[in-house]
Tab-separated table of N, CA and C in Angstrom:
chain	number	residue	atom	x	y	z
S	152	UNK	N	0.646	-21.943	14.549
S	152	UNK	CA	0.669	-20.584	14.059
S	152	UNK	C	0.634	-19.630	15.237
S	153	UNK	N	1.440	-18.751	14.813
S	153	UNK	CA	1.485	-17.409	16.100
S	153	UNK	C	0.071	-16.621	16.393
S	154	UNK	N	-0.213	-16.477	17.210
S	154	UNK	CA	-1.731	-16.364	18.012
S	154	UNK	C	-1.838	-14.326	17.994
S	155	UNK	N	-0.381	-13.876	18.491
S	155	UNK	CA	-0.548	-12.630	18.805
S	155	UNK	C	-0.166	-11.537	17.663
S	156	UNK	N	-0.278	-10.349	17.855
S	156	UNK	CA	-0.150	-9.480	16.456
S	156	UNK	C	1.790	-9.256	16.877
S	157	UNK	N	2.124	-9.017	18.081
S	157	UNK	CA	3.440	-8.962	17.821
S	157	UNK	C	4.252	-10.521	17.278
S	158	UNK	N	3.504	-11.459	17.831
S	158	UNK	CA	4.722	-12.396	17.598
S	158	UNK	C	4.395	-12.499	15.688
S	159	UNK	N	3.123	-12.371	15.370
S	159	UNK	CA	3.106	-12.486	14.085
S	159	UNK	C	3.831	-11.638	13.057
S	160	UNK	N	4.331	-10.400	13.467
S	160	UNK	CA	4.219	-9.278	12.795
S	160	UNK	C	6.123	-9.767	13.512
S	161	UNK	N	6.714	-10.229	14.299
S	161	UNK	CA	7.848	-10.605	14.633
S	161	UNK	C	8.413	-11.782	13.135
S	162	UNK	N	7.544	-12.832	13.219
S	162	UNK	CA	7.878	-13.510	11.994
S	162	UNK	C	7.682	-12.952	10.580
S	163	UNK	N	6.794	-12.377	10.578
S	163	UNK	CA	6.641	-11.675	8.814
S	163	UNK	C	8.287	-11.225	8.944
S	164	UNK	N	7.959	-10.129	9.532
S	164	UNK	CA	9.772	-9.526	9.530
S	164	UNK	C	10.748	-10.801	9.958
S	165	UNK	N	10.963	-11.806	10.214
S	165	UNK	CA	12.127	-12.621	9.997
S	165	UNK	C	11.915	-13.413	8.878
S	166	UNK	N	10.844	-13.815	8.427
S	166	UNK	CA	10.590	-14.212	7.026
S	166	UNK	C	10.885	-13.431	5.706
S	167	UNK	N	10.822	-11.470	5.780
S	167	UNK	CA	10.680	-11.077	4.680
S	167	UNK	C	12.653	-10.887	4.968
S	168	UNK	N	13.441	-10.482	6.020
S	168	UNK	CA	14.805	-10.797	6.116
S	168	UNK	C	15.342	-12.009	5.112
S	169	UNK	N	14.580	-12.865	5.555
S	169	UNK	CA	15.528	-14.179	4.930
S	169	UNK	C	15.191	-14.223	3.379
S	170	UNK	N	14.114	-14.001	3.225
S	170	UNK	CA	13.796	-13.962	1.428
S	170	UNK	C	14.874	-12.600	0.757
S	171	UNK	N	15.175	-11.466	1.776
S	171	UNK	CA	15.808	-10.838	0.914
S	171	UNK	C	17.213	-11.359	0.563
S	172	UNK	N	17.304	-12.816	0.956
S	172	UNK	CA	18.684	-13.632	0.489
S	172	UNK	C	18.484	-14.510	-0.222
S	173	UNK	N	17.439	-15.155	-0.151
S	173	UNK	CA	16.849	-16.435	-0.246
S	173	UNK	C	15.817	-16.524	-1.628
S	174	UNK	N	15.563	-14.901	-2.053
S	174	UNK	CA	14.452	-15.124	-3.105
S	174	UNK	C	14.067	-13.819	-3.015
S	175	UNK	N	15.069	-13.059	-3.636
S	175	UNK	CA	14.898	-11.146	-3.527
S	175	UNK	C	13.552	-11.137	-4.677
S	176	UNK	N	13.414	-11.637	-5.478
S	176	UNK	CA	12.543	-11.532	-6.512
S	176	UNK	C	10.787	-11.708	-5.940
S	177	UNK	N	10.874	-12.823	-5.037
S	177	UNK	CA	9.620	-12.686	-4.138
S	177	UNK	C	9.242	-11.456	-3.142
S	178	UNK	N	9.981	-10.631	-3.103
S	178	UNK	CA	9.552	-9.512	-2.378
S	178	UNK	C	8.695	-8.449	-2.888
S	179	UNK	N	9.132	-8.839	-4.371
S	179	UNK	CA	8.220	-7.861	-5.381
S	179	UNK	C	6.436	-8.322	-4.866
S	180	UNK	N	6.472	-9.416	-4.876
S	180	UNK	CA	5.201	-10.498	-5.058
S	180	UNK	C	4.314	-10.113	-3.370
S	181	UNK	N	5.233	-9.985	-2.759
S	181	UNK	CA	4.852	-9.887	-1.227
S	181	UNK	C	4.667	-8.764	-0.829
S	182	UNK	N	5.242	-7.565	-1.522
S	182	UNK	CA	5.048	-6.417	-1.039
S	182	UNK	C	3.718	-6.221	-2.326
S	183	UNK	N	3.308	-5.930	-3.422
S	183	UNK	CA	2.330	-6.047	-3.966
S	183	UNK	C	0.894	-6.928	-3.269
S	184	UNK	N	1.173	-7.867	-2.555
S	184	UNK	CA	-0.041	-8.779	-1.818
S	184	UNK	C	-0.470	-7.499	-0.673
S	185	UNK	N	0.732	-7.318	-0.309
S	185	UNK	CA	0.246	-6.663	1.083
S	185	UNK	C	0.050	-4.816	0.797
S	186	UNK	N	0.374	-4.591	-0.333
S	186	UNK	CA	-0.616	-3.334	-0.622
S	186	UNK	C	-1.999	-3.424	-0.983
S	187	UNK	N	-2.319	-3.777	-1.192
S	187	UNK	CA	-3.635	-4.545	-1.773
S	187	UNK	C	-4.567	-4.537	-0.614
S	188	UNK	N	-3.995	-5.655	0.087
S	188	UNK	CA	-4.878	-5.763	1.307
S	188	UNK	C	-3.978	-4.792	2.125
S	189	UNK	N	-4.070	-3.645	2.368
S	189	UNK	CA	-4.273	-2.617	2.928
S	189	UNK	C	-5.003	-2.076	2.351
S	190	UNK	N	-4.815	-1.553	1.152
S	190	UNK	CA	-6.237	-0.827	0.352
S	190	UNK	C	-7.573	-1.377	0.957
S	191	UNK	N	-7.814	-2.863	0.535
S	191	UNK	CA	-9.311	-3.095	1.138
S	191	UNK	C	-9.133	-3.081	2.974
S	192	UNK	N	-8.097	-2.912	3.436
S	192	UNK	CA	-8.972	-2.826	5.199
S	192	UNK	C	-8.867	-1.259	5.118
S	193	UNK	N	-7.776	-0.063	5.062
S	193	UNK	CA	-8.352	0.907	5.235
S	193	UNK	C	-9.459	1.897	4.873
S	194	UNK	N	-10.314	1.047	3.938
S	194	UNK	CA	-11.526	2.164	3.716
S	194	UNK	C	-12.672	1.169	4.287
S	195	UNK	N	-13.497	1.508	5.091
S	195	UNK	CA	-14.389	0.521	5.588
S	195	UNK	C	-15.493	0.387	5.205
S	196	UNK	N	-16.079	0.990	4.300
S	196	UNK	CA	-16.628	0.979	3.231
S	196	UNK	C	-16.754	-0.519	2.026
S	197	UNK	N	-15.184	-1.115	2.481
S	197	UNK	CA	-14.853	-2.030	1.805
S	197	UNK	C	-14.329	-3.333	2.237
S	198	UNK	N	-13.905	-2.908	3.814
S	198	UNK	CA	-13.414	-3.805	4.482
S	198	UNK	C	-14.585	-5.230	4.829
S	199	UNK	N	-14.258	-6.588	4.355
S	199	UNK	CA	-14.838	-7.560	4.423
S	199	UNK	C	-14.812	-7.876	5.836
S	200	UNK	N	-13.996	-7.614	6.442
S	200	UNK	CA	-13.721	-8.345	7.934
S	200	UNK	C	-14.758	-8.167	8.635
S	201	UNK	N	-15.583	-6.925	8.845
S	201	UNK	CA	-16.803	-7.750	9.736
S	201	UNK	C	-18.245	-8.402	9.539
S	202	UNK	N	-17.677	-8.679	8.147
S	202	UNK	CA	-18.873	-9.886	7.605
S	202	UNK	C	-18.942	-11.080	8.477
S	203	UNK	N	-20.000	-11.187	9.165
S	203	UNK	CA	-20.265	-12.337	9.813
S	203	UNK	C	-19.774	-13.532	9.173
S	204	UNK	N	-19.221	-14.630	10.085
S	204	UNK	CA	-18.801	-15.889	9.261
S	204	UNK	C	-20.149	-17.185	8.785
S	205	UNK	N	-20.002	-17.204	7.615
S	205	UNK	CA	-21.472	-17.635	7.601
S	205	UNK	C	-21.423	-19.624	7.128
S	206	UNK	N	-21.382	-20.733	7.238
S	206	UNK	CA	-20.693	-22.004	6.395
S	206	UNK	C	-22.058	-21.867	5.588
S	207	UNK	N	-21.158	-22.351	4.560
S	207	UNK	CA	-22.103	-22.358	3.127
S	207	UNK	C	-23.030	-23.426	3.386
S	208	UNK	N	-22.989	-24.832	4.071
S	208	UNK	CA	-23.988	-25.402	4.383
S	208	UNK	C	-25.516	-24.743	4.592
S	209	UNK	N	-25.098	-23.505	5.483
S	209	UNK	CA	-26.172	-23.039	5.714
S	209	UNK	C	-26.935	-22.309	5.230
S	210	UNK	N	-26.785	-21.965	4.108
S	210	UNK	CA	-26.799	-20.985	2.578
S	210	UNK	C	-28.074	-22.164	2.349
S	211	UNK	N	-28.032	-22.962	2.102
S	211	UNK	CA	-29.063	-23.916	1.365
S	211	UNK	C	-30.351	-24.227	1.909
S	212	UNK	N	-31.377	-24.422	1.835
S	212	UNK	CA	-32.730	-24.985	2.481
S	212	UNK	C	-32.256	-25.839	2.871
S	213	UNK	N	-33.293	-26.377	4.176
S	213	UNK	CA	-33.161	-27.587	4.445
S	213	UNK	C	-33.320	-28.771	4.147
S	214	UNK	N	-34.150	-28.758	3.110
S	214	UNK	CA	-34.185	-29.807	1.940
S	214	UNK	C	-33.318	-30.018	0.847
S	215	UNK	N	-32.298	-29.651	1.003
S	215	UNK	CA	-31.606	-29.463	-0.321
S	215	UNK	C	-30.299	-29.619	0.067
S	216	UNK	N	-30.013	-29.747	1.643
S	216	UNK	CA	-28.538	-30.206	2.068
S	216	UNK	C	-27.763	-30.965	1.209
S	217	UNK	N	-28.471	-32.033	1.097
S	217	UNK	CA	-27.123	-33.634	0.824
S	217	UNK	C	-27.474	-33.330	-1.021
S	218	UNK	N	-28.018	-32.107	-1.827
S	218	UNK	CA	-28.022	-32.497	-3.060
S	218	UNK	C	-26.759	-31.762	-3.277
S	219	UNK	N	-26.368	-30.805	-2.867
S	219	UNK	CA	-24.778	-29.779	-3.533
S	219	UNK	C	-23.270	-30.429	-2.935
S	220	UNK	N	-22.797	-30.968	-3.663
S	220	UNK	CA	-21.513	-31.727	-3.972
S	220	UNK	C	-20.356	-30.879	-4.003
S	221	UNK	N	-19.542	-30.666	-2.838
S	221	UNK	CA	-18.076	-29.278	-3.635
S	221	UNK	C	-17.453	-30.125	-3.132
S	222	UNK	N	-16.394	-29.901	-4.365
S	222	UNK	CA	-14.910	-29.887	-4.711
S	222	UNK	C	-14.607	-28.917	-4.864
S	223	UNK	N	-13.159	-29.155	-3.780
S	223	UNK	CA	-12.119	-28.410	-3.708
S	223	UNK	C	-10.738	-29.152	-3.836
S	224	UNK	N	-10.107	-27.843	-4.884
S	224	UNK	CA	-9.244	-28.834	-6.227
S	224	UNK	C	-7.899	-27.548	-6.430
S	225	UNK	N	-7.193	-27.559	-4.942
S	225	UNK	CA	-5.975	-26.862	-5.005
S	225	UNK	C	-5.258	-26.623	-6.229
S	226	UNK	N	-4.387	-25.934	-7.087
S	226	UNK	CA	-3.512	-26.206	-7.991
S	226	UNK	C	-2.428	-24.927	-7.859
S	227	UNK	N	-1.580	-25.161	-6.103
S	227	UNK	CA	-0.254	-23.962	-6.082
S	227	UNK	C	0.213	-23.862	-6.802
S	228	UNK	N	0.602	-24.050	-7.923
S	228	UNK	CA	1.570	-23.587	-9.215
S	228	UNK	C	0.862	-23.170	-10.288
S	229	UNK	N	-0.296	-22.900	-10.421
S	229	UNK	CA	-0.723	-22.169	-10.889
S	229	UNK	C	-0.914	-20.870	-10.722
S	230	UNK	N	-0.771	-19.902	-11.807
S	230	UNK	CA	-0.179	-18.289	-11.467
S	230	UNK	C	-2.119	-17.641	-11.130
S	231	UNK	N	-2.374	-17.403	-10.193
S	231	UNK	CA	-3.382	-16.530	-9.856
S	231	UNK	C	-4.613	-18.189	-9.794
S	232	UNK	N	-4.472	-19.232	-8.971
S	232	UNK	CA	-4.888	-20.236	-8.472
S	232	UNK	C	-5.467	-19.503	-7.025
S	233	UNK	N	-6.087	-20.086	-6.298
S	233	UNK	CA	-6.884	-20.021	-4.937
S	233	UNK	C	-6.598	-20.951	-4.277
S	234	UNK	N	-5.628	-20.628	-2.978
S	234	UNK	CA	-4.905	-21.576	-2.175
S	234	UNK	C	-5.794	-22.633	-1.335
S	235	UNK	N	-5.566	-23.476	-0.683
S	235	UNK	CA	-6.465	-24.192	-0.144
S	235	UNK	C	-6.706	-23.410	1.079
S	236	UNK	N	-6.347	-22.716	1.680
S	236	UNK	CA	-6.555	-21.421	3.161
S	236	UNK	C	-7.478	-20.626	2.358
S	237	UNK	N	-7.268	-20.125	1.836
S	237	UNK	CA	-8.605	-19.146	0.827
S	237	UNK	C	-9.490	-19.327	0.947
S	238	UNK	N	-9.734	-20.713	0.257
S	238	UNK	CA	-11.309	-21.658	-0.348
S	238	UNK	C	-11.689	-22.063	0.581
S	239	UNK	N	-10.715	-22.352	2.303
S	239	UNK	CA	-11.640	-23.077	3.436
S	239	UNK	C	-11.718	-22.146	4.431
């Protein structure tokens, strides 16, 4: 994956090019994602990003580690599902 904001922001734009041939109907989908998340980073009030990163391991006592069991149970084709990048 591209590391920098130009080379990233280089592929979005050669990616959203080729969908406008490739799958004009997904642009609806992509430009709706990415209004959205602009809404939540420009008010900071709301912006999640400088929530410390916290692993849920550590959420738990220390006695109580090895009792909480997660599954994680992808399903991409499902309409409004939680990708496996999301959930990890």
């Amino acid at each position: 994956m591209k590391t920098s904001n130009i080379s990233k922001f280089a592929l979005l734009l050669g990616r959203l090019g080729k969908m406008c041939f490739v799958n004009p109907r997904g642009l609806q989908e992509v430009g709706g994602v990415a209004l959205a998340m602009t809404e939540n980073l420009i008010d900071p009030e709301i912006d999640v990003l400088p929530i410390p990163r916290v692993n849920a391991i550590d959420l738990l006592p220390p006695g109580e580690r090895n009792v909480w069991s997660i599954n994680v149970r992808p399903f991409p084709r499902v309409t409004f599902s939680v990708t496996l990048e999301e959930a990890v």
